[in-house]
CSV table of C-alpha atoms in Angstrom, one decimal:
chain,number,residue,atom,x,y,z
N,875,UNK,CA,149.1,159.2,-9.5
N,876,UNK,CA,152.2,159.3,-8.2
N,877,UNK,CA,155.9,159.0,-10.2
N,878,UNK,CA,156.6,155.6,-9.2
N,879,UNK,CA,152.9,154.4,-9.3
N,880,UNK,CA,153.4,156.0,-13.3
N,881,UNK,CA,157.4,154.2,-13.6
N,882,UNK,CA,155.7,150.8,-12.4
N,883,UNK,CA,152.9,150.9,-14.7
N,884,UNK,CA,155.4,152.1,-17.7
N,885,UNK,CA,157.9,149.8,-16.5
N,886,UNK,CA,155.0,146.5,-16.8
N,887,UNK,CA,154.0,147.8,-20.1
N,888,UNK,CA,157.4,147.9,-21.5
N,889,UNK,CA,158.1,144.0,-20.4
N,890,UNK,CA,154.9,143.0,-21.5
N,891,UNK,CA,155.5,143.9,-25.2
N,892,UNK,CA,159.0,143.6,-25.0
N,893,UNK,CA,159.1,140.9,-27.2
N,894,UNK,CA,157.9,142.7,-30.3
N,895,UNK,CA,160.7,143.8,-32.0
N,896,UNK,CA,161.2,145.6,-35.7
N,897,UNK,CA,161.7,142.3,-37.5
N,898,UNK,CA,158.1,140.9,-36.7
N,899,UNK,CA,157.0,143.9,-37.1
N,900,UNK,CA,158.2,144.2,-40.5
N,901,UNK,CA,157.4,140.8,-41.2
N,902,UNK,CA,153.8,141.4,-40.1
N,903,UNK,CA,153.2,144.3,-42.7
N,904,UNK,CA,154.7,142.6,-45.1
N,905,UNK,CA,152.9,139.9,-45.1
N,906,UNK,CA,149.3,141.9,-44.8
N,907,UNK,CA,150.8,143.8,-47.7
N,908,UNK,CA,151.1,140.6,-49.6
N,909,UNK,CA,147.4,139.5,-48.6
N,910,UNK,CA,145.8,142.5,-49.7
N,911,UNK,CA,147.5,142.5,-53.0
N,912,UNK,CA,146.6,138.9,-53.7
N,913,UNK,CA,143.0,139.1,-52.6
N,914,UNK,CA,142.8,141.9,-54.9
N,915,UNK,CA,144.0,139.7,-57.9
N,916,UNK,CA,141.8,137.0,-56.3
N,917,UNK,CA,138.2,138.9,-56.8
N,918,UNK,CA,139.2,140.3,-59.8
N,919,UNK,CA,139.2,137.1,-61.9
N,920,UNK,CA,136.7,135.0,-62.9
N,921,UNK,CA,133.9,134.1,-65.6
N,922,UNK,CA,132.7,138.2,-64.7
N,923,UNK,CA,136.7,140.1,-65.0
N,924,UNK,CA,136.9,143.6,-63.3
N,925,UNK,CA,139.8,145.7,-63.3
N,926,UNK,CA,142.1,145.8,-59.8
N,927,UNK,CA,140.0,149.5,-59.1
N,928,UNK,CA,136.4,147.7,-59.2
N,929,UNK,CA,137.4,145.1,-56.9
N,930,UNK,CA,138.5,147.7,-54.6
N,931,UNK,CA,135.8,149.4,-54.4
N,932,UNK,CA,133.3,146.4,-54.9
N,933,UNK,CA,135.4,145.2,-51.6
N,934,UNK,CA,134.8,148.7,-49.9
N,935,UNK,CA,131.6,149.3,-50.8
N,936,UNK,CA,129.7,150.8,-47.6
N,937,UNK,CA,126.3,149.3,-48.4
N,938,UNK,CA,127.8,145.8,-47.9
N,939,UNK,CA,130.9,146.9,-45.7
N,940,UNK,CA,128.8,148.5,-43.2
N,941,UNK,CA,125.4,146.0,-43.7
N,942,UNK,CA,124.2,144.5,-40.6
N,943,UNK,CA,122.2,142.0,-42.7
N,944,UNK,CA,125.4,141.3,-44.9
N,945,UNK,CA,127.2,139.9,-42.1
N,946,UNK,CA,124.1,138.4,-40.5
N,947,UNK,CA,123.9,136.5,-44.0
N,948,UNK,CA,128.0,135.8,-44.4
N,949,UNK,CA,128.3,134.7,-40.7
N,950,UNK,CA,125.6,132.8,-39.7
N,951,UNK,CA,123.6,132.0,-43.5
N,952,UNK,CA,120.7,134.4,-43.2
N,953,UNK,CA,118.9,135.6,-46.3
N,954,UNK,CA,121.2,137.7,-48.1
N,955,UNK,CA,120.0,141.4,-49.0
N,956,UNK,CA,119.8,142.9,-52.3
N,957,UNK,CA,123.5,144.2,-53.4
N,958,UNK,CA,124.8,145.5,-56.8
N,959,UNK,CA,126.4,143.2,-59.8
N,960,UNK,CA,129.9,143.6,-58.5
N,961,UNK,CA,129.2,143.4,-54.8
N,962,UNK,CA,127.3,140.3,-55.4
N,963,UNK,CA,130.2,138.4,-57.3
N,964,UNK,CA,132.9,139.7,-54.9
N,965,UNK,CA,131.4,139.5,-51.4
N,966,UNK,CA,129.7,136.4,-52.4
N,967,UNK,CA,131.5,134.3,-54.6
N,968,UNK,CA,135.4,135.4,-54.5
N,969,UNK,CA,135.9,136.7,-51.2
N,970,UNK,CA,135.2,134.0,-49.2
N,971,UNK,CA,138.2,132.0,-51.2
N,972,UNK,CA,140.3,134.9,-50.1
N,973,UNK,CA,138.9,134.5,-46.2
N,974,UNK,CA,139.2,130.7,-46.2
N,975,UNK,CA,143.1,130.4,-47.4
N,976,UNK,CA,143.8,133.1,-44.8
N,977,UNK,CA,142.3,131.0,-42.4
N,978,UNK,CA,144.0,128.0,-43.5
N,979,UNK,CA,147.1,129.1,-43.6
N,980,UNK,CA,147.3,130.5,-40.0
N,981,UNK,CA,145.8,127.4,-38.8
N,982,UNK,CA,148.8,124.9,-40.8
N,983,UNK,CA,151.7,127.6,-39.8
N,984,UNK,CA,151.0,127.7,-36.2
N,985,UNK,CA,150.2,123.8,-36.4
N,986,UNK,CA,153.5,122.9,-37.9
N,987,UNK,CA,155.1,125.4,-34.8
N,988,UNK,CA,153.6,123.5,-32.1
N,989,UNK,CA,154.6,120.0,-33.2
N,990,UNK,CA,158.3,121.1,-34.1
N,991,UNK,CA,158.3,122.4,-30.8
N,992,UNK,CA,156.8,119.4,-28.6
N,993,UNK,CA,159.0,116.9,-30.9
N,994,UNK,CA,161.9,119.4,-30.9
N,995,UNK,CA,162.1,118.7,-34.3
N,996,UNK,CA,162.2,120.9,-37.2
N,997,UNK,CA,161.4,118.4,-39.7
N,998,UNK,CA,157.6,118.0,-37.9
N,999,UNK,CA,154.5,119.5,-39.5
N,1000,UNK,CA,151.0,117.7,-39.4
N,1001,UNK,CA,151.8,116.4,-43.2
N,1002,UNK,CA,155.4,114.5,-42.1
N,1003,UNK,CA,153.5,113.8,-38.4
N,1004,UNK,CA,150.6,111.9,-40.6
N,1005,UNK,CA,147.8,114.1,-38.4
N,1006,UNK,CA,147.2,115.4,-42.0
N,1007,UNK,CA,146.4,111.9,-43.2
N,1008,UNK,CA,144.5,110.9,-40.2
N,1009,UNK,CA,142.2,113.9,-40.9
N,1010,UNK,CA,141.6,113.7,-44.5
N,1011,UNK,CA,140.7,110.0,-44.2
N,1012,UNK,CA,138.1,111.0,-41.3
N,1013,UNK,CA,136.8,113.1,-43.5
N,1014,UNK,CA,136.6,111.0,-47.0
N,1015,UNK,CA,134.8,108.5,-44.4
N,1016,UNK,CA,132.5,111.3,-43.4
N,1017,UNK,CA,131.9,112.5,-47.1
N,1018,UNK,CA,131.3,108.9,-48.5
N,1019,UNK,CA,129.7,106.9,-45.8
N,1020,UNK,CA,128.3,109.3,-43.3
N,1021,UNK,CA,127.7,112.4,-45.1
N,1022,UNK,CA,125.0,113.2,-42.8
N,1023,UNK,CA,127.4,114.4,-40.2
N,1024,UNK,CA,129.1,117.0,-42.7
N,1025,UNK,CA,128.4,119.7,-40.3
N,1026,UNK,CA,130.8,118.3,-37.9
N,1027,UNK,CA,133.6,118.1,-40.1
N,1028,UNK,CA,135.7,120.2,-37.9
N,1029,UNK,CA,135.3,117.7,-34.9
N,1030,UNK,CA,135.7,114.6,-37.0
N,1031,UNK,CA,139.1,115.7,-38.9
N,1032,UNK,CA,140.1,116.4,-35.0
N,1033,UNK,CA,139.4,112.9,-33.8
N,1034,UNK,CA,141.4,111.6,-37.3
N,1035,UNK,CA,144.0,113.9,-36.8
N,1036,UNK,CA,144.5,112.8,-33.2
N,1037,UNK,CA,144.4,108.9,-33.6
N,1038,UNK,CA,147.3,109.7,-36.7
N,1039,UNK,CA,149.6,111.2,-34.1
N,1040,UNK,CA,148.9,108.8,-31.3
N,1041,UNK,CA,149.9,105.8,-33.8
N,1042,UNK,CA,153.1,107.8,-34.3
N,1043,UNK,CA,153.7,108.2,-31.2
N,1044,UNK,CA,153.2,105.1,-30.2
N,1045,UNK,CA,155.5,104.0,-32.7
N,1046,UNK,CA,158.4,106.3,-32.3
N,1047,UNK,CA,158.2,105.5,-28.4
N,1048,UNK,CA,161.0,103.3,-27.0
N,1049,UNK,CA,161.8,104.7,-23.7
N,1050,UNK,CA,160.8,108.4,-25.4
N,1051,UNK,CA,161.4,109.5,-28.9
N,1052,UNK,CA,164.1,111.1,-30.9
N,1053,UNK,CA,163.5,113.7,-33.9
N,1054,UNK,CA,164.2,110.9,-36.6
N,1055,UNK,CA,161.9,108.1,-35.3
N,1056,UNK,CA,158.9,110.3,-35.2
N,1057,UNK,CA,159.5,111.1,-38.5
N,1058,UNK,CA,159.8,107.9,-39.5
N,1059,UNK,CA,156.7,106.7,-37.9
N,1060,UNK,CA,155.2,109.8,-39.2
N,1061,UNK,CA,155.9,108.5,-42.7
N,1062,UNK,CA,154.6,105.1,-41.8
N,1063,UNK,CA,151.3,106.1,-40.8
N,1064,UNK,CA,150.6,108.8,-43.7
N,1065,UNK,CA,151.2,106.2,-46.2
N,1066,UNK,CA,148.8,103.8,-44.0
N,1067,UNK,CA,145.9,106.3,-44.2
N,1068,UNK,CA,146.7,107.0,-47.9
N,1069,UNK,CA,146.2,104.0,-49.3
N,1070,UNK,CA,143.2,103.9,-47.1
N,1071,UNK,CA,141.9,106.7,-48.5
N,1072,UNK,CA,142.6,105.2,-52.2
N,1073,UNK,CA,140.3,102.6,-50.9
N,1074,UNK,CA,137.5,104.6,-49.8
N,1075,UNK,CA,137.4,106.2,-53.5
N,1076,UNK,CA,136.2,101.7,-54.5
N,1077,UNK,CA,133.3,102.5,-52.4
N,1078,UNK,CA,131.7,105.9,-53.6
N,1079,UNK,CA,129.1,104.8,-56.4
N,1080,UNK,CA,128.6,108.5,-57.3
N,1081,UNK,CA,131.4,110.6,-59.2
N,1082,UNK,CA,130.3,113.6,-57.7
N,1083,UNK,CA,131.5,112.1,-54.2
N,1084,UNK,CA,134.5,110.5,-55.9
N,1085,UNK,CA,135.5,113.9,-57.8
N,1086,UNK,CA,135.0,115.7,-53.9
N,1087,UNK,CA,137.1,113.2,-52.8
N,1088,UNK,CA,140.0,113.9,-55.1
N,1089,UNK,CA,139.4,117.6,-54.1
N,1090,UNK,CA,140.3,116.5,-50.4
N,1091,UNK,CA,142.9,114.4,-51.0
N,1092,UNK,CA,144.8,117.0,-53.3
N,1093,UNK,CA,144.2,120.0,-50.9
N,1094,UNK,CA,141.8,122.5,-53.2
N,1095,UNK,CA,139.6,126.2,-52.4
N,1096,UNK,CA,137.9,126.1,-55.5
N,1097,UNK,CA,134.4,126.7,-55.2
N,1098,UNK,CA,134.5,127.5,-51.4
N,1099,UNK,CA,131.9,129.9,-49.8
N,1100,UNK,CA,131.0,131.5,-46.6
N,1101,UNK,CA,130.2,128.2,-45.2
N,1102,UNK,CA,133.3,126.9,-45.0
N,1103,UNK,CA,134.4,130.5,-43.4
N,1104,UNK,CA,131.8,129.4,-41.0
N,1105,UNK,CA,132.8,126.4,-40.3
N,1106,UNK,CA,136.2,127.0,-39.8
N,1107,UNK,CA,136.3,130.2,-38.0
N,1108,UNK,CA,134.9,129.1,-34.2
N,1109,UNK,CA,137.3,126.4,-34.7
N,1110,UNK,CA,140.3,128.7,-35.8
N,1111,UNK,CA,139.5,131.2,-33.4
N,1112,UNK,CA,140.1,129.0,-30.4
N,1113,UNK,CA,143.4,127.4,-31.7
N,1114,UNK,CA,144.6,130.4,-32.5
N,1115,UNK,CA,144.0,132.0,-29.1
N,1116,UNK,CA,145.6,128.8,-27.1
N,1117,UNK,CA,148.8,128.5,-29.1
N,1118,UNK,CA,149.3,132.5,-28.8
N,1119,UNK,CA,148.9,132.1,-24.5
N,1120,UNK,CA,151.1,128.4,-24.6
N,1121,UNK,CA,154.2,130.6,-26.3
N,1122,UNK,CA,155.5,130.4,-22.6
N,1123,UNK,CA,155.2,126.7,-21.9
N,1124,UNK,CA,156.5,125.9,-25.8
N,1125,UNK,CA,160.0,127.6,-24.9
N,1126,UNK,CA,160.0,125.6,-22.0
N,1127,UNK,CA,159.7,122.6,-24.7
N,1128,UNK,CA,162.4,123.4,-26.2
N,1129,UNK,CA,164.7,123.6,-23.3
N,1130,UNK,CA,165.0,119.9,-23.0
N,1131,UNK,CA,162.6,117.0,-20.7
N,1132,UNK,CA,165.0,117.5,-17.7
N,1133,UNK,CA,165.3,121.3,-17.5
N,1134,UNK,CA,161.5,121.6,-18.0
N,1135,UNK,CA,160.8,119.2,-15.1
N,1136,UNK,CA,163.4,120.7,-13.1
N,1137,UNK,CA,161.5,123.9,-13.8
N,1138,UNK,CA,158.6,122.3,-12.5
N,1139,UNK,CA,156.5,121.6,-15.9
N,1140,UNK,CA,154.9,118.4,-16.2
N,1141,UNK,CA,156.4,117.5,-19.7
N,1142,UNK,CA,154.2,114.8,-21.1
N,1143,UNK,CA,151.0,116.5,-20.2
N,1144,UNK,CA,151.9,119.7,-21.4
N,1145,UNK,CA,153.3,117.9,-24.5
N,1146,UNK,CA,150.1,116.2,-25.4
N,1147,UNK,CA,147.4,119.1,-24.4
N,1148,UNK,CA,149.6,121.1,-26.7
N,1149,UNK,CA,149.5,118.5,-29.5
N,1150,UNK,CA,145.4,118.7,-29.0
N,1151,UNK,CA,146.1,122.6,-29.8
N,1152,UNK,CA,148.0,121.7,-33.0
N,1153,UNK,CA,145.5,118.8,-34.1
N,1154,UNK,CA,142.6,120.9,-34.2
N,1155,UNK,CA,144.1,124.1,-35.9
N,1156,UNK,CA,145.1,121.5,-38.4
N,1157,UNK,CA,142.0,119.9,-38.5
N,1158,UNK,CA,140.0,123.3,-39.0
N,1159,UNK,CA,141.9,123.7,-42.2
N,1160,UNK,CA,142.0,120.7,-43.7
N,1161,UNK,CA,138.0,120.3,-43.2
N,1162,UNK,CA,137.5,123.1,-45.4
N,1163,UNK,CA,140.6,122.7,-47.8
N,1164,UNK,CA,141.5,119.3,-47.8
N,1165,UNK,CA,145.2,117.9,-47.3
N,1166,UNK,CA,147.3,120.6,-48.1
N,1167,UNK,CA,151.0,119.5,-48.0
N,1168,UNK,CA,154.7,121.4,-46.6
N,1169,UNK,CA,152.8,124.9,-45.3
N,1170,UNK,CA,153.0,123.5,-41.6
N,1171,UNK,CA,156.7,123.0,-42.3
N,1172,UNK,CA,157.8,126.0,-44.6
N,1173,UNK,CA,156.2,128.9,-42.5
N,1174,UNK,CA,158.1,128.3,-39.3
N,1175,UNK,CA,161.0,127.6,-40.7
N,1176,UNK,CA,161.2,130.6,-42.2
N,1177,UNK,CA,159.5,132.8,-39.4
N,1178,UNK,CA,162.4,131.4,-37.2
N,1179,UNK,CA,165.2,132.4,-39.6
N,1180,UNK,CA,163.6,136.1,-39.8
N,1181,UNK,CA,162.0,136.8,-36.1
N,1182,UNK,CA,164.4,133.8,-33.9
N,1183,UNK,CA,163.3,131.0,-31.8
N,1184,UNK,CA,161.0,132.7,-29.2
N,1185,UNK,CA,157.5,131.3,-29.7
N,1186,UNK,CA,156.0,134.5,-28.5
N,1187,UNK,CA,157.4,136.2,-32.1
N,1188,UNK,CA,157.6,133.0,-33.6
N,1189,UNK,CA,153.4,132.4,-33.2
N,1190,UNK,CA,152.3,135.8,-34.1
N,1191,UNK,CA,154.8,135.7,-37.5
N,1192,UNK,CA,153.3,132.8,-38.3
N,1193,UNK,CA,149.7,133.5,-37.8
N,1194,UNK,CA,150.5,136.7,-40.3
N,1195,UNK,CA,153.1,134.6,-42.4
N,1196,UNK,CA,150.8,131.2,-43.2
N,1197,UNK,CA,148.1,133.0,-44.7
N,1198,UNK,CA,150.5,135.4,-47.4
N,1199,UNK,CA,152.0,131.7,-48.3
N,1200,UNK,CA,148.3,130.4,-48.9
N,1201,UNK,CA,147.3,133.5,-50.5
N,1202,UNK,CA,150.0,133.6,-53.1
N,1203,UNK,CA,149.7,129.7,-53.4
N,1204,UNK,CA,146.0,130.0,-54.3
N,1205,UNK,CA,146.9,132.9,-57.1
N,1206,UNK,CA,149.2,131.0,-58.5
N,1207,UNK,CA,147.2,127.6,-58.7
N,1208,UNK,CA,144.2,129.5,-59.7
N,1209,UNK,CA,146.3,131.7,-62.8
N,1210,UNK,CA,148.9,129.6,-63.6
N,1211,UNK,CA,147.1,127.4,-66.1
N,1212,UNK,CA,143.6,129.8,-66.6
N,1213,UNK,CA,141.2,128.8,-67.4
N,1214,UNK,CA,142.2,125.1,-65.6
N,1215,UNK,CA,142.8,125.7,-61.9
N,1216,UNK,CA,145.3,123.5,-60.1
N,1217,UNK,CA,144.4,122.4,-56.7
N,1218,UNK,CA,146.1,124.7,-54.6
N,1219,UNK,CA,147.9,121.6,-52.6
N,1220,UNK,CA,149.3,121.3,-56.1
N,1221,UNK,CA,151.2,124.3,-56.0
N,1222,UNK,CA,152.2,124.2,-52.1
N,1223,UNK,CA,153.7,120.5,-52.8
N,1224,UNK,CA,155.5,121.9,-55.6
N,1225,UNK,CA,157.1,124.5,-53.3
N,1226,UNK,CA,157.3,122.3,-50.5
N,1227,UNK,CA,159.0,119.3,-51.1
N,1228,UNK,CA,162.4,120.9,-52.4
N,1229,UNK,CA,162.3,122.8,-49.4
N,1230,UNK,CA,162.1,119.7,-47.2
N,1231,UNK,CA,164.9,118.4,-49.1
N,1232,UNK,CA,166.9,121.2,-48.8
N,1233,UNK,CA,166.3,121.2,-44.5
N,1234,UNK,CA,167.3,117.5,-44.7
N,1235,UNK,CA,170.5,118.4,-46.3
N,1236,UNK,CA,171.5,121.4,-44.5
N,1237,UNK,CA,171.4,120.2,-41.5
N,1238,UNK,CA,174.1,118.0,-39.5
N,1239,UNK,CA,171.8,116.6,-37.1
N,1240,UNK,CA,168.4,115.4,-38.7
N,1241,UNK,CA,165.6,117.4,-37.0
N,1242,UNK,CA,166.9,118.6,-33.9
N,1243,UNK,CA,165.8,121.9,-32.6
């Protein structure tokens, strides 16, 4: 190989990861850091207590680590193979509550990116956009009248979650939108689905359903297993994967309507096949968590302050970033009252709705990016 031929190749390489830079590095390992720690204190609470060094190794144990039939059992609900006491509880019971906030988090953080960036609005999240609200009442639907079609939760938050955001779209439009009125109709059409979902509680005859119900409208991951890792991951994975390869055309976004076009991007199309990426990572995690409130909005927010504006950093800090948030959120709902656990949308509501305040008042202009 020649010298140049070498240059050129090292040359390629270098702008193709030029965007990684120490601060989303550091961000990155910080925020696994934080997820290892509180999965640790995660699996090492319950009914059966073990100290921080048996969860470790119950969690790095080789028979189940390294267990064809495990994974065979965990990922697609095969018969599950004989394991010891402590494997058992971890890898079966606490574990998955660890896997499903990690995926729910990601999902919400990268959610809230892509609306704020096809609204070029900072306010925007799928819980202020309603598609939270259109997905939760899809699913209470689901849960009370049609609870036949439960394994298709993931497909029927989607369809909620995208008929929210077209009524706020439709709405806010008036020759196009501006940051305030979708928020606005945002608000309009999450109260809307609210109170419908108040309503749905008048027609579940079983308290079981109704006390489900509550779980969904409050955002909870108390008593979740593998099967919600399974059926939120095919879902996650593919959301995931699109808004990491639409970084480019989401900067574009953000440049304004008439520089995109000028730069040859077909704006509403691009806007709206990006909002389908956004709607179903939301969707993913709210069919196996319920509505959980402000994560959509805090996480990018505060990846932008530490890593900037480009989506490339700004989707990867937030795919790390949304699940430390969910893990810590989950700790603290689960511990904070022991042996009562607080719905985990509790805790996130807590946390987020100061911070939304403190956004509206810091900035001059409402919600413009």
């Amino acid at each position: 190989m020649s010298e140049s031929t070498r240059l050129g190749i090292w040359s390629r390489l270098r702008r193709g990861v030029g965007w990684i830079d120490g601060s989303l590095v550091g961000l990155c390992v910080a925020s696994v850091v934080v997820v290892v720690l509180g999965g640790l204190v995660q699996v090492s609470f319950g009914t059966y207590t073990m100290s921080l060094t048996q969860a470790w190794r119950a969690v790095l144990n080789p028979a189940v680590l390294f267990n064809v039939d495990a994974w065979s059992a965990f990922l697609f609900g095969t018969e599950l193979p004989e394991m010891g006491r402590e494997s058992l509880i971890v890898w079966n019971i606490r574990l998955p509550r660890v896997l499903v906030a990690i995926l729910v988090g990601a999902n919400l953080s990268v959610s809230g990116a892509i609306f704020q960036a096809v609204t070029r609005n900072e306010l925007a999240s799928p819980y202020i956009l309603g598609v939270s609200s259109g997905a939760g009442l899809a699913i209470l639907l689901t849960l009370v009248v049609f609870s036949g079609l439960a394994p298709f939760l993931p497909l029927i938050a989607a369809g909620g979650g995208a008929l929210a955001f077209l009524l706020v779209y439709t709405i806010a439009w008036k020759g196009g939108t501006s940051p305030v009125r979708l928020v606005l109709a945002g608000v309009i059409v999450s109260t809307l689905f609210q109170s419908m979902q108040t309503a749905m509680f008048f027609f579940a005859d079983d308290l079981a359903i109704v006390q489900s119900a509550i779980a969904w409208t409050t955002g909870s991951l108390t008593g979740v297993d593998w099967e919600q890792v399974r059926l939120a991951l095919p879902s996650t994975a593919v959301a995931l994967s699109l808004s990491v390869v639409a970084a480019r055309q989401l900067n574009v976004l953000l440049l304004g309507e008439q520089t995109a076009q000028s730069l040859g991007m077909s704006v509403e199309r691009t806007r709206f096949l990006l909002s389908g990426v956004a709607i179903l990572a939301a969707s993913a995690a709210i069919a196996v968590a319920g509505i959980v409130g402000f994560v959509g909005l805090i996480v990018p927010h505060l990846v932008r302050n530490l890593v900037g504006s480009d989506y490339k950093r700004l989707m990867v800090g937030c795919v790390f970033a949304g699940p430390a948030l969910m893990v810590v959120a989950d700790v603290g709902a689960r511990l904070a009252l022991d042996p009562v656990q607080l719905p985990v949308g509790v805790v996130t509501g807590l946390v987020g709705g100061p911070y939304f305040l403190y956004l509206m008042r810091r900035q001059q202009n409402l919600g413009d990016i």
